[in-house]
Short mmCIF file of C-alpha atoms in Angstrom, two decimals:
data_model
loop_
_atom_site.label_atom_id
_atom_site.label_comp_id
_atom_site.label_asym_id
_atom_site.label_seq_id
_atom_site.Cartn_x
_atom_site.Cartn_y
_atom_site.Cartn_z
CA MET A 23 106.70 105.93 94.10
CA LYS A 24 102.40 106.15 93.02
CA PRO A 25 100.69 106.60 95.58
CA LEU A 26 98.25 103.96 96.96
CA GLN A 27 95.19 105.22 95.15
CA THR A 28 96.75 104.94 92.05
CA LYS A 29 98.45 101.51 92.41
CA TYR A 30 95.64 99.57 94.07
CA PHE A 31 92.64 101.37 91.82
CA GLU A 32 93.77 102.17 88.80
CA TYR A 33 92.76 99.64 85.53
CA THR A 34 93.36 99.44 82.17
CA ARG A 35 91.17 99.61 79.14
CA ALA A 36 90.55 96.02 79.00
CA GLU A 37 89.71 95.80 82.18
CA ARG A 38 87.65 98.35 82.36
CA LEU A 39 85.29 97.12 78.64
CA GLY A 40 85.35 93.88 80.92
CA VAL A 41 83.35 95.01 83.96
CA SER A 42 80.88 96.78 81.89
CA VAL A 43 80.17 93.69 79.78
CA LEU A 44 79.49 91.88 83.00
CA LEU A 45 77.01 94.94 84.11
CA LEU A 46 75.30 94.88 81.20
CA LEU A 47 74.97 91.20 81.20
CA GLY A 48 73.74 90.96 84.44
CA VAL A 49 71.12 93.99 83.91
CA LEU A 50 69.32 91.77 81.38
CA LEU A 51 69.35 88.82 83.29
CA LEU A 52 66.90 91.03 85.93
CA VAL A 53 65.39 92.28 83.19
CA PHE A 54 64.74 89.48 80.74
CA PRO A 55 61.63 87.56 82.27
CA SER A 56 60.09 90.98 82.37
CA LEU A 57 60.84 91.74 78.32
CA LEU A 58 59.43 88.17 77.36
CA SER A 59 56.23 88.01 78.96
CA PHE A 60 55.95 91.61 77.76
CA LEU A 61 57.12 90.86 74.39
CA PHE A 62 54.79 87.13 74.25
CA PRO A 63 52.36 87.99 76.96
CA LYS A 64 50.17 84.32 78.00
CA GLU A 65 46.72 83.39 77.42
CA LYS A 66 44.45 83.81 80.25
CA ILE A 67 42.31 80.51 80.87
CA ASP A 68 38.98 80.57 82.48
CA PHE A 69 38.60 77.10 84.92
CA SER A 70 35.26 78.23 85.86
CA ALA A 71 34.20 75.94 82.40
CA TYR A 72 35.96 72.52 84.12
CA GLN A 73 35.09 73.16 87.82
CA GLU A 74 32.65 70.89 87.52
CA ASP A 75 34.82 67.96 86.02
CA ILE A 76 37.40 69.40 89.03
CA ALA A 77 35.21 68.20 91.75
CA VAL A 78 33.78 64.63 89.93
CA PHE A 79 38.04 64.60 89.92
CA GLU A 80 38.58 65.20 93.22
CA GLN A 81 36.18 63.20 94.61
CA GLN A 82 37.51 60.23 93.02
CA GLN A 83 40.72 60.77 94.25
CA LYS A 84 39.72 60.74 98.00
CA ILE A 85 39.57 57.84 99.71
CA SER A 86 36.56 58.58 102.12
CA ILE A 87 35.62 55.43 104.44
CA GLN A 88 32.03 57.79 105.02
CA ASP A 89 31.69 56.64 101.53
CA THR A 90 31.94 52.97 101.99
CA GLY A 91 29.59 53.41 105.44
CA ASN A 92 26.12 52.26 103.79
CA GLN A 93 28.33 48.89 101.86
CA LEU A 94 29.23 47.95 105.17
CA PHE A 95 28.09 44.19 105.80
CA ALA A 96 28.98 41.17 108.31
CA PHE A 97 31.78 38.93 107.13
CA ASP A 98 34.48 36.32 108.17
CA PRO A 99 38.26 37.59 107.47
CA ASN A 100 39.01 33.89 107.14
CA THR A 101 36.55 33.96 104.18
CA VAL A 102 35.62 36.96 102.62
CA ASP A 103 36.76 37.39 98.32
CA GLU A 104 38.77 40.47 97.09
CA ALA A 105 35.43 41.76 95.36
CA ASN A 106 33.26 42.35 98.62
CA LEU A 107 36.83 42.98 100.37
CA VAL A 108 36.87 45.88 97.38
CA LYS A 109 32.86 46.59 98.81
CA LEU A 110 33.80 47.38 102.18
CA GLY A 111 36.94 49.78 101.22
CA LEU A 112 40.10 48.24 100.82
CA SER A 113 41.84 49.07 97.22
CA GLU A 114 41.85 46.56 94.27
CA LYS A 115 45.35 46.21 95.20
CA ALA A 116 45.25 46.35 99.41
CA ALA A 117 41.91 43.88 98.77
CA LYS A 118 44.79 41.41 96.78
CA THR A 119 47.69 41.85 99.64
CA PHE A 120 44.77 41.17 102.17
CA VAL A 121 44.20 37.50 100.62
CA LYS A 122 47.76 36.92 99.95
CA TYR A 123 48.48 37.41 104.14
CA ARG A 124 45.29 35.31 105.16
CA ASN A 125 46.46 32.50 103.53
CA ARG A 126 50.41 32.96 104.20
CA LYS A 127 49.51 33.02 107.57
CA GLY A 128 46.60 30.15 106.86
CA GLY A 129 43.70 32.91 109.06
CA PHE A 130 43.43 35.29 111.26
CA LYS A 131 43.71 33.67 114.59
CA GLN A 132 41.90 37.04 115.91
CA LYS A 133 40.74 40.25 114.92
CA GLU A 134 43.89 42.50 115.78
CA GLU A 135 45.45 40.42 113.27
CA MET A 136 44.68 42.48 110.42
CA LYS A 137 45.84 45.14 111.26
CA LYS A 138 49.27 43.90 110.39
CA VAL A 139 47.52 43.63 106.66
CA TYR A 140 49.43 46.54 104.31
CA GLY A 141 47.21 48.97 102.69
CA LEU A 142 43.59 48.29 105.74
CA LYS A 143 44.15 51.92 107.62
CA GLU A 144 43.48 51.95 110.73
CA GLU A 145 39.99 54.26 110.36
CA LEU A 146 38.74 51.63 108.37
CA TYR A 147 39.59 48.61 110.43
CA GLN A 148 37.34 50.38 113.52
CA LYS A 149 35.05 51.01 110.78
CA TRP A 150 35.10 47.01 110.07
CA LEU A 151 35.09 45.52 114.01
CA PRO A 152 31.30 46.20 114.60
CA TYR A 153 30.81 43.80 111.01
CA ILE A 154 33.30 41.41 111.77
CA GLN A 155 32.03 37.42 112.89
CA MET A 156 35.04 35.45 113.94
CA GLU A 157 36.44 33.52 117.11
CA THR A 158 38.78 31.15 116.96
CA LEU A 159 39.92 29.23 113.61
CA PRO A 160 38.55 25.77 112.90
CA LEU A 161 39.73 22.62 114.95
CA VAL A 162 38.31 20.32 112.22
CA GLU A 163 39.27 17.71 114.74
CA ASN A 164 36.74 15.32 116.03
CA GLU A 165 37.04 17.75 119.30
CA LYS A 166 33.88 16.31 121.22
CA SER A 167 35.55 12.56 121.29
CA THR A 168 39.34 13.09 120.90
CA ALA A 169 39.82 15.66 124.02
CA LYS A 170 39.50 13.46 126.76
CA LYS A 171 41.90 10.76 125.08
CA GLU A 172 44.60 12.77 124.54
CA LEU A 173 44.29 14.41 128.43
CA THR A 174 44.37 11.22 129.52
CA GLU A 175 47.21 10.00 126.60
CA THR A 176 49.29 13.18 128.34
CA ALA A 177 48.52 12.79 131.76
CA PRO A 178 51.51 11.34 133.65
CA VAL A 179 51.51 7.59 134.74
CA ALA A 180 54.21 5.65 136.66
CA VAL A 181 56.11 3.80 135.03
CA GLU A 182 56.76 0.22 136.53
CA LEU A 183 59.14 -2.55 134.98
CA PHE A 184 58.36 -6.07 134.59
CA ALA A 185 58.30 -8.87 133.13
CA PHE A 186 56.44 -9.36 129.78
CA ASP A 187 56.27 -11.26 126.66
CA PRO A 188 55.43 -9.06 123.67
CA ASN A 189 53.16 -11.63 122.54
CA THR A 190 50.64 -11.16 124.90
CA VAL A 191 51.14 -8.11 126.39
CA THR A 192 48.12 -5.50 126.34
CA GLU A 193 47.84 -2.17 126.03
CA GLU A 194 47.28 -1.02 129.32
CA GLU A 195 50.70 -3.26 130.59
CA LEU A 196 52.59 -1.20 127.60
CA LYS A 197 51.59 2.02 129.24
CA LYS A 198 52.99 1.52 132.40
CA LEU A 199 56.13 -0.18 131.06
CA GLY A 200 56.40 3.25 129.74
CA VAL A 201 56.18 2.41 126.09
CA PRO A 202 54.85 5.51 123.86
CA LYS A 203 51.79 5.54 122.43
CA LYS A 204 52.91 5.38 119.08
CA MET A 205 55.42 2.09 119.54
CA ARG A 206 52.99 0.62 121.44
CA ASN A 207 49.83 1.04 118.29
CA ASN A 208 52.24 -0.07 116.35
CA LEU A 209 52.99 -3.22 118.63
CA LEU A 210 49.58 -4.25 118.37
CA ASN A 211 49.43 -3.85 114.65
CA TYR A 212 51.97 -6.08 114.37
CA ARG A 213 50.46 -8.40 115.95
CA GLU A 214 46.69 -7.97 114.54
CA ALA A 215 48.27 -8.55 111.51
CA GLY A 216 49.17 -12.29 112.54
CA ALA A 217 52.84 -12.24 113.16
CA THR A 218 54.73 -13.07 116.39
CA PHE A 219 57.86 -12.14 117.92
CA GLN A 220 60.61 -15.71 118.03
CA GLN A 221 63.06 -13.55 119.86
CA LYS A 222 63.31 -10.13 122.07
CA GLU A 223 65.80 -8.73 119.11
CA ASP A 224 62.57 -8.66 116.56
CA ILE A 225 61.29 -5.73 118.70
CA LYS A 226 63.40 -3.47 117.29
CA ARG A 227 62.20 -4.20 113.44
CA LEU A 228 58.88 -1.95 114.04
CA TYR A 229 58.95 1.13 112.92
CA SER A 230 59.74 4.18 114.86
CA PHE A 231 60.63 1.63 117.97
CA THR A 232 63.95 3.25 118.58
CA GLU A 233 67.31 1.66 119.95
CA LYS A 234 66.81 3.77 123.37
CA GLU A 235 63.22 2.44 124.23
CA TYR A 236 64.52 -1.08 123.99
CA ASP A 237 67.53 -1.23 125.52
CA ARG A 238 65.54 -0.12 128.42
CA ILE A 239 63.12 -2.86 128.36
CA ALA A 240 64.95 -5.57 126.97
CA ASP A 241 65.54 -7.17 130.37
CA TYR A 242 62.23 -7.18 131.59
CA ILE A 243 61.52 -9.24 127.65
CA VAL A 244 60.76 -12.88 127.82
CA ILE A 245 59.30 -15.24 125.06
CA GLU A 246 56.78 -17.72 126.42
CA PRO A 247 57.62 -21.04 123.78
CA LYS A 248 54.81 -21.64 121.95
CA GLU A 249 52.64 -25.26 122.89
CA THR A 250 54.08 -28.08 120.61
CA LEU A 251 51.80 -30.41 118.80
CA PRO A 252 51.51 -33.76 120.75
CA PRO A 253 53.20 -36.77 118.84
CA ILE A 254 51.04 -38.61 116.50
CA ALA A 255 50.64 -42.25 116.97
CA GLN A 256 51.52 -43.93 114.73
CA ASN A 257 48.25 -45.88 113.59
CA GLU A 258 46.64 -41.62 113.10
CA GLU A 259 46.50 -40.86 109.59
CA PHE A 260 48.15 -37.19 110.14
CA THR A 261 45.70 -34.46 108.62
CA PRO A 262 45.91 -30.41 108.41
CA LYS A 263 42.97 -31.30 110.81
CA ASN A 264 44.94 -33.36 113.34
CA ALA A 265 47.95 -30.90 113.22
CA ASN A 266 45.46 -27.92 114.09
CA ILE A 267 46.95 -26.14 110.92
CA PRO A 268 44.26 -25.12 108.71
CA SER A 269 44.38 -26.25 105.12
CA SER A 270 43.26 -23.11 103.47
CA TYR A 271 42.20 -19.50 103.97
CA ASP A 272 38.52 -20.53 104.12
CA ALA A 273 39.20 -23.11 107.05
CA VAL A 274 40.63 -20.04 109.32
CA VAL A 275 38.28 -19.34 112.17
CA GLN A 276 35.63 -16.33 112.00
CA PRO A 277 34.33 -14.52 114.00
CA LYS A 278 31.22 -15.97 115.66
CA VAL A 279 29.29 -12.41 115.59
CA ILE A 280 29.28 -10.27 112.78
CA ILE A 281 27.01 -6.94 113.12
CA ASP A 282 26.01 -4.31 110.84
CA ILE A 283 27.97 -1.02 112.57
CA ASN A 284 25.18 1.03 111.67
CA LYS A 285 22.26 -1.04 112.37
CA ALA A 286 23.24 -3.12 115.38
CA THR A 287 21.38 -1.87 118.41
CA ALA A 288 22.93 -1.58 121.50
CA GLU A 289 21.80 -5.45 123.21
CA GLU A 290 23.79 -6.69 119.44
CA TRP A 291 27.20 -4.28 120.51
CA GLN A 292 26.86 -6.10 123.54
CA GLN A 293 27.50 -9.91 122.25
CA LEU A 294 31.29 -8.50 121.40
CA ARG A 295 34.19 -9.61 123.43
CA GLY A 296 35.17 -6.91 125.77
CA ILE A 297 31.59 -4.66 125.52
CA GLY A 298 29.54 -3.93 127.82
CA PRO A 299 26.38 -2.09 128.41
CA ALA A 300 28.34 0.77 128.84
CA TYR A 301 30.67 0.47 125.60
CA ALA A 302 27.25 -0.24 123.96
CA ASN A 303 24.90 2.94 124.85
CA ARG A 304 28.19 5.23 124.00
CA ILE A 305 28.68 3.89 120.39
CA VAL A 306 24.85 3.48 119.78
CA LYS A 307 25.06 7.31 121.04
CA PHE A 308 28.19 8.19 119.22
CA ARG A 309 26.54 7.02 115.87
CA THR A 310 23.11 8.81 115.91
CA ALA A 311 25.55 12.04 116.53
CA LEU A 312 26.99 11.01 113.54
CA GLY A 313 24.25 10.02 111.48
CA GLY A 314 25.67 6.60 111.01
CA PHE A 315 29.66 5.64 110.68
CA SER A 316 31.33 5.95 107.17
CA SER A 317 33.96 3.77 108.51
CA VAL A 318 34.52 0.67 110.84
CA ASP A 319 37.35 2.68 112.67
CA GLN A 320 35.43 5.55 113.34
CA ILE A 321 34.35 3.01 115.79
CA SER A 322 37.58 3.62 117.61
CA GLU A 323 36.82 7.24 118.63
CA THR A 324 33.95 6.17 121.11
CA TYR A 325 34.48 8.31 124.39
CA ASN A 326 36.80 6.20 126.55
CA LEU A 327 36.91 3.19 124.15
CA PRO A 328 40.22 1.16 124.26
CA ASP A 329 41.79 0.40 121.34
CA SER A 330 42.35 -2.72 122.37
CA THR A 331 38.92 -3.32 123.11
CA PHE A 332 38.29 -2.22 119.71
CA GLN A 333 41.12 -4.28 117.73
CA LYS A 334 39.72 -7.84 119.21
CA VAL A 335 35.96 -6.82 117.80
CA ARG A 336 36.69 -5.01 114.25
CA LEU A 337 36.76 -8.35 112.87
CA SER A 338 33.24 -8.67 113.54
CA LEU A 339 32.41 -5.84 112.44
CA ARG A 340 30.59 -4.94 108.89
CA PRO A 341 30.12 -1.45 107.22
CA SER A 342 27.14 0.13 106.15
CA PRO A 343 26.63 3.63 104.49
CA VAL A 344 25.52 6.25 106.97
CA PHE A 345 21.68 7.22 107.25
CA LYS A 346 21.57 10.68 108.09
CA LYS A 347 23.14 13.17 106.00
CA LEU A 348 23.57 17.00 106.62
CA LYS A 349 21.87 18.97 103.70
CA ILE A 350 24.75 21.96 103.84
CA ASN A 351 22.44 23.87 101.23
CA GLU A 352 19.69 24.44 104.49
CA LEU A 353 20.81 24.02 107.67
CA THR A 354 21.65 26.77 109.77
CA ALA A 355 25.13 27.02 111.00
CA ALA A 356 23.57 26.10 114.86
CA GLU A 357 22.26 22.86 112.78
CA LEU A 358 25.98 21.94 111.85
CA LYS A 359 27.47 22.41 114.71
CA ALA A 360 25.14 19.21 116.41
CA HIS A 361 27.53 17.26 114.05
CA PRO A 362 29.94 16.31 116.42
CA TYR A 363 32.86 17.32 113.87
CA ILE A 364 31.60 20.67 113.86
CA ASN A 365 32.12 23.26 115.88
CA TRP A 366 30.97 26.81 115.85
CA LYS A 367 33.55 27.93 114.03
CA THR A 368 33.07 25.90 111.39
CA ALA A 369 29.77 25.95 111.03
CA ASN A 370 30.05 30.11 110.66
CA ILE A 371 32.32 29.82 107.79
CA ILE A 372 30.68 27.48 105.98
CA VAL A 373 27.02 29.33 106.33
CA ASN A 374 29.26 32.98 105.44
CA TYR A 375 30.99 31.67 102.93
CA ARG A 376 27.46 30.25 101.81
CA LYS A 377 25.81 33.79 101.62
CA GLN A 378 28.55 35.24 99.73
CA HIS A 379 29.28 32.36 96.50
CA GLY A 380 25.94 30.68 96.94
CA ALA A 381 25.19 27.18 96.87
CA PHE A 382 27.43 24.37 97.10
CA SER A 383 27.38 21.79 94.33
CA SER A 384 30.23 19.64 95.80
CA ILE A 385 32.91 18.77 98.06
CA GLU A 386 34.92 20.79 95.70
CA ASP A 387 33.32 23.81 96.88
CA LEU A 388 34.01 23.58 100.23
CA ARG A 389 37.61 22.73 99.07
CA LYS A 390 37.73 26.80 98.06
CA ILE A 391 37.52 27.47 101.79
CA LYS A 392 41.43 27.18 102.89
CA VAL A 393 40.92 27.17 106.30
CA LEU A 394 39.48 23.78 106.41
CA ALA A 395 41.68 20.60 106.20
CA GLU A 396 41.85 17.94 103.22
CA ASP A 397 41.68 15.67 105.80
CA TRP A 398 38.61 16.89 107.69
CA LEU A 399 36.88 17.16 103.99
CA LYS A 400 37.69 13.92 103.13
CA LYS A 401 35.81 12.80 106.50
CA MET A 402 32.73 14.61 106.39
CA GLU A 403 32.44 13.78 102.51
CA ALA A 404 30.41 11.14 103.38
CA TYR A 405 28.20 13.15 105.70
CA PHE A 406 27.73 16.24 103.07
CA GLU A 407 24.22 15.96 100.40
CA PHE A 408 24.54 18.71 98.07
#
């Protein structure tokens, strides 16, 4: 039996050769890098000649808020364009992101919303704060003339059901009946067009008049029979005149009083049915503030003027051009704001956009301001002078 040392530590000649080769390879791997650098020495590069270029490159790579401090200027985030955003310190990519976000959201209602724009850093936002000029987004509707009407419309009214004839019922009576505003207007417009209700079911044909609303008031609808003409005597000639039916449209009774909506005095307005001194003075005052009515329908916006009263007098009204226009390229924000259809926010947006992009040449230039509604622009087109 072999001793334990011989049994486990005895190697063959091939095994000893393999171990030697492995050790040699390990030594070569350790000394190879040093040997390579000795055989092929690297040429040292003197970077001192490139220090100026390196400094310029590093300066260009830095996003330095302090560098933009001298370029900051007052701006409205709802109207500023990409070029000015770059001047304010944003990269071109971030500026495009800013504009896309603003257009998608319909504008910024408050300053803090800008923090959500990807690419706008907190440090730059804090630098902007003293220069941001914005309040709330403009309400392009006529706030002054409609606010109180809307308040009155939404105020709770005690509903009272009573018998009524849809051919003669007034708007106030429809309110008491609890009929919604849109349905009231449709009924009155249908009647104003010369149509009459022959039977109660005719109301269901009105646009927006729901089956539920009809069922609620159906039992109270009473259609009064029309007055019939007296029989014609045998010796009386039957003519359209005797039958009380006009032979042509020329024979239709015209309003007794016709007035020019932009020239009539308060006294002339009082000649119309339902227009007393209070309404007449309000109409004239509203007209003066506007610079003239651009359409007959605008008169219905007069504060607290009932729609039923307006419908009674509208056939007596004749339109004419407005008599005072706004020089949009000259007026200040305060002067623009004096118009009933323009609030502070809208005025500031117009003036700031004009400062940044130059004078407006037509209404199309105003359409470039995305936060201004198209309906408002159409309404104001008659009042702007370019």
